[in-house]
Coordinates of C-alpha atoms in Angstrom, one line a residue:
M1 CA -6.3 105.1 52.1
A2 CA -3.8 102.3 52.7
L3 CA -1.4 104.4 49.8
P4 CA -0.4 107.3 52.1
R5 CA 0.5 104.7 54.7
R6 CA 3.0 103.1 52.6
R7 CA 4.6 105.9 51.4
F8 CA 5.0 107.6 54.8
H9 CA 6.5 104.3 56.4
A10 CA 8.8 103.7 53.6
P11 CA 11.4 106.6 54.7
T12 CA 11.3 104.9 57.5
L13 CA 12.2 101.3 57.1
M14 CA 14.4 102.7 54.4
L15 CA 16.8 104.2 57.1
A16 CA 15.7 100.6 59.9
G17 CA 17.1 99.1 56.8
S18 CA 20.6 101.1 56.0
I19 CA 20.9 101.1 59.6
L20 CA 20.8 97.2 60.0
H21 CA 23.4 96.8 57.0
A22 CA 25.0 99.8 58.4
D23 CA 29.5 100.3 58.9
P24 CA 29.5 98.1 62.3
V25 CA 31.9 102.0 63.5
V26 CA 28.4 104.0 62.4
Q27 CA 26.7 101.4 64.4
I28 CA 28.9 101.4 67.9
V29 CA 28.2 105.3 67.4
L30 CA 24.9 105.3 67.4
A31 CA 23.9 102.6 69.9
L32 CA 26.0 104.8 72.3
L33 CA 24.4 107.4 71.4
F34 CA 21.1 106.1 71.3
L35 CA 22.0 105.3 74.8
G36 CA 22.6 108.2 75.8
S37 CA 20.2 109.6 75.1
V38 CA 17.7 107.0 76.9
A39 CA 19.8 108.1 80.1
S40 CA 19.3 110.9 79.4
W41 CA 15.7 110.8 79.0
A42 CA 15.8 108.9 82.6
I43 CA 17.5 111.1 84.2
I44 CA 14.9 114.3 82.9
V45 CA 11.9 112.5 84.3
E46 CA 14.0 111.8 87.4
K47 CA 15.2 115.2 88.3
I48 CA 11.8 116.1 87.7
L49 CA 9.9 114.7 89.9
S50 CA 12.4 115.5 92.5
L51 CA 12.0 119.2 91.8
S52 CA 8.8 118.6 92.5
R53 CA 9.5 117.4 95.4
L54 CA 11.8 119.7 95.9
R55 CA 10.1 122.4 95.6
R56 CA 7.0 121.6 98.3
E57 CA 10.6 120.8 101.4
V58 CA 11.3 123.8 100.5
G59 CA 7.9 125.6 100.6
Q60 CA 7.5 123.4 104.5
V61 CA 11.1 125.0 105.6
E62 CA 9.9 128.8 104.5
A63 CA 6.3 128.1 105.9
F64 CA 8.6 127.3 109.7
A65 CA 10.4 130.4 108.7
R66 CA 7.9 132.6 108.7
H67 CA 5.9 131.1 112.0
Q68 CA 7.9 129.9 113.9
V69 CA 5.7 126.8 114.5
K70 CA 5.4 123.1 114.5
P71 CA 4.2 122.5 110.1
S72 CA 1.0 120.1 110.5
A73 CA 2.2 117.4 107.7
E74 CA 5.3 115.8 109.0
P75 CA 8.1 117.7 108.4
S76 CA 10.3 117.4 105.5
R77 CA 13.9 115.3 105.5
L78 CA 15.3 119.4 104.3
L79 CA 13.2 120.8 107.0
S80 CA 14.1 118.1 110.2
S81 CA 18.2 118.0 109.2
M82 CA 18.6 122.4 108.6
L83 CA 16.8 122.0 112.6
S84 CA 18.3 119.6 113.9
A85 CA 21.4 121.2 113.0
R86 CA 20.3 124.0 114.6
D87 CA 19.3 122.6 118.3
E88 CA 22.5 120.7 117.9
E89 CA 23.9 124.0 117.6
A90 CA 22.3 125.6 120.0
R91 CA 22.9 123.2 122.7
A92 CA 26.6 123.2 122.9
L93 CA 26.9 126.4 122.6
G94 CA 26.7 129.3 124.1
D95 CA 27.8 133.0 122.8
D96 CA 27.3 134.0 118.4
L97 CA 24.8 131.8 118.9
R98 CA 22.5 133.0 116.8
G99 CA 25.6 133.5 113.6
R100 CA 25.9 129.7 114.3
C101 CA 23.3 128.2 113.9
A102 CA 22.9 129.9 111.3
A103 CA 26.1 128.5 109.4
A104 CA 24.7 124.8 111.2
M105 CA 21.7 124.6 109.3
R106 CA 23.1 126.7 106.1
S107 CA 25.9 123.4 105.6
A108 CA 22.7 121.0 106.4
Y109 CA 20.6 122.8 103.8
V110 CA 23.8 122.6 101.1
A111 CA 24.3 118.8 102.5
E112 CA 20.8 117.7 101.2
L113 CA 20.9 120.0 98.4
R114 CA 24.0 118.5 96.4
R115 CA 21.7 115.1 97.1
W116 CA 19.5 116.3 94.2
D117 CA 22.8 117.0 91.8
G118 CA 22.8 113.7 91.2
G119 CA 22.5 112.8 87.8
L120 CA 24.1 116.0 86.9
P121 CA 27.6 115.1 85.9
F122 CA 26.1 112.8 83.0
L123 CA 23.6 115.2 81.3
A124 CA 26.4 118.0 81.0
T125 CA 29.1 115.0 79.7
L126 CA 26.3 113.4 77.4
A127 CA 25.4 117.4 75.9
S128 CA 29.1 118.9 75.2
S129 CA 30.2 115.2 74.3
A130 CA 27.2 114.0 72.3
P131 CA 27.9 115.9 69.3
F132 CA 30.9 114.9 68.7
I133 CA 30.6 111.6 69.1
G134 CA 27.3 112.0 65.8
L135 CA 30.2 113.9 64.2
F136 CA 32.3 111.1 63.9
G137 CA 29.4 108.9 62.3
T138 CA 29.2 111.4 60.5
V139 CA 33.1 112.0 58.6
W140 CA 32.9 108.1 59.1
G141 CA 29.8 107.7 57.1
I142 CA 31.3 110.5 54.3
M143 CA 34.7 108.3 54.3
R144 CA 33.1 105.6 53.7
S145 CA 31.1 106.6 50.9
F146 CA 34.1 107.9 49.3
S147 CA 35.2 104.9 49.4
A148 CA 32.7 102.9 47.9
I149 CA 33.1 105.5 45.4
A150 CA 36.1 105.0 44.3
T151 CA 36.2 101.0 44.4
S152 CA 33.4 100.9 42.4
N153 CA 33.7 104.1 40.2
D154 CA 30.2 105.3 39.8
T155 CA 29.4 108.0 41.4
S156 CA 25.3 107.3 40.7
L157 CA 23.3 108.0 44.0
A158 CA 22.2 103.9 44.7
V159 CA 26.3 103.9 45.9
V160 CA 26.4 107.4 47.8
A161 CA 23.1 107.7 49.6
P162 CA 23.5 104.6 51.9
G163 CA 26.4 106.1 53.4
I164 CA 25.7 109.8 53.4
A165 CA 22.3 108.7 54.8
E166 CA 24.3 106.6 58.0
A167 CA 26.2 110.4 58.6
L168 CA 23.8 112.4 58.5
F169 CA 20.8 110.1 60.6
A170 CA 24.7 109.7 63.4
T171 CA 24.9 113.7 63.3
A172 CA 20.6 114.2 64.3
I173 CA 21.3 111.4 66.8
G174 CA 23.9 113.0 68.5
L175 CA 21.9 116.7 68.6
A176 CA 18.9 114.6 70.0
A177 CA 20.8 113.8 72.4
A178 CA 22.7 116.5 73.4
I179 CA 20.9 119.3 73.0
P180 CA 17.6 118.0 75.8
A181 CA 20.6 117.4 77.9
V182 CA 21.9 120.5 77.9
I183 CA 18.6 122.5 77.8
A184 CA 17.2 120.2 81.1
Y185 CA 20.6 120.8 83.3
N186 CA 21.2 125.0 82.7
L187 CA 16.8 124.2 83.7
I188 CA 18.1 121.5 86.8
R189 CA 21.0 124.1 88.0
S190 CA 19.1 127.4 88.1
A191 CA 16.4 125.2 89.9
L192 CA 18.7 124.4 92.2
R193 CA 20.2 127.7 92.5
G194 CA 17.0 128.9 93.5
Y195 CA 15.5 127.4 95.6
G196 CA 19.6 127.8 97.5
H197 CA 18.9 131.4 97.6
R198 CA 15.3 130.9 98.8
L199 CA 16.8 128.5 102.0
G200 CA 19.2 131.2 103.0
A201 CA 16.7 133.2 104.2
A202 CA 14.9 131.0 105.1
T203 CA 17.6 130.4 107.4
T204 CA 18.2 133.9 108.3
L205 CA 14.4 134.2 109.4
I206 CA 15.1 130.9 111.3
A207 CA 18.2 131.8 113.3
R208 CA 16.7 134.6 114.9
T209 CA 14.9 131.8 117.3
S210 CA 17.8 130.5 119.8
H211 CA 14.9 128.1 121.1
P212 CA 14.5 124.6 119.9
V213 CA 11.5 123.4 118.2
A214 CA 11.5 119.3 118.7
F215 CA 9.4 117.6 116.3

């Protein structure tokens, strides 16, 4: 049983050794892509948890819009900000009350939704730039391989393989960083857009009552 394990780990160890002895430019490229991937996954995990919390808050807003009664649980920040904006507008205005209250609540939930956009610009930037950073590492590794061939006048695999391995690994890391980032960005943006539509519908229902509901 020990022999298959050694065979399984040998390519990994060879690749790790190749990276450790790689050209400094390729090492910098790989380090940037690795750090970008780690940051991307940290943002993705944080957004998954945040969207779960946002889903509950939107559900509370929709429940209030349907029943117009104080929620049994502590009102969420989203609902509190919307109702505070509505009540402030209701106290200040006497005419066109519903339309102005709806506009005030809409501004409140749009401001709240902007808080959930944090990290998305980084995901978009990483998704668009990581493949090109990886491509730069690939081109550099191939150029290094050709330079090694010209220097040694030897086209054997031992001379060519290290640079090619570095080049291909840079491409793989670039894609591994970009693909999850672009998928997560699109899914999160779509989810936020959907919650925005739901909050818009709930705002219309809430604005139909002109009396404030105190918490």
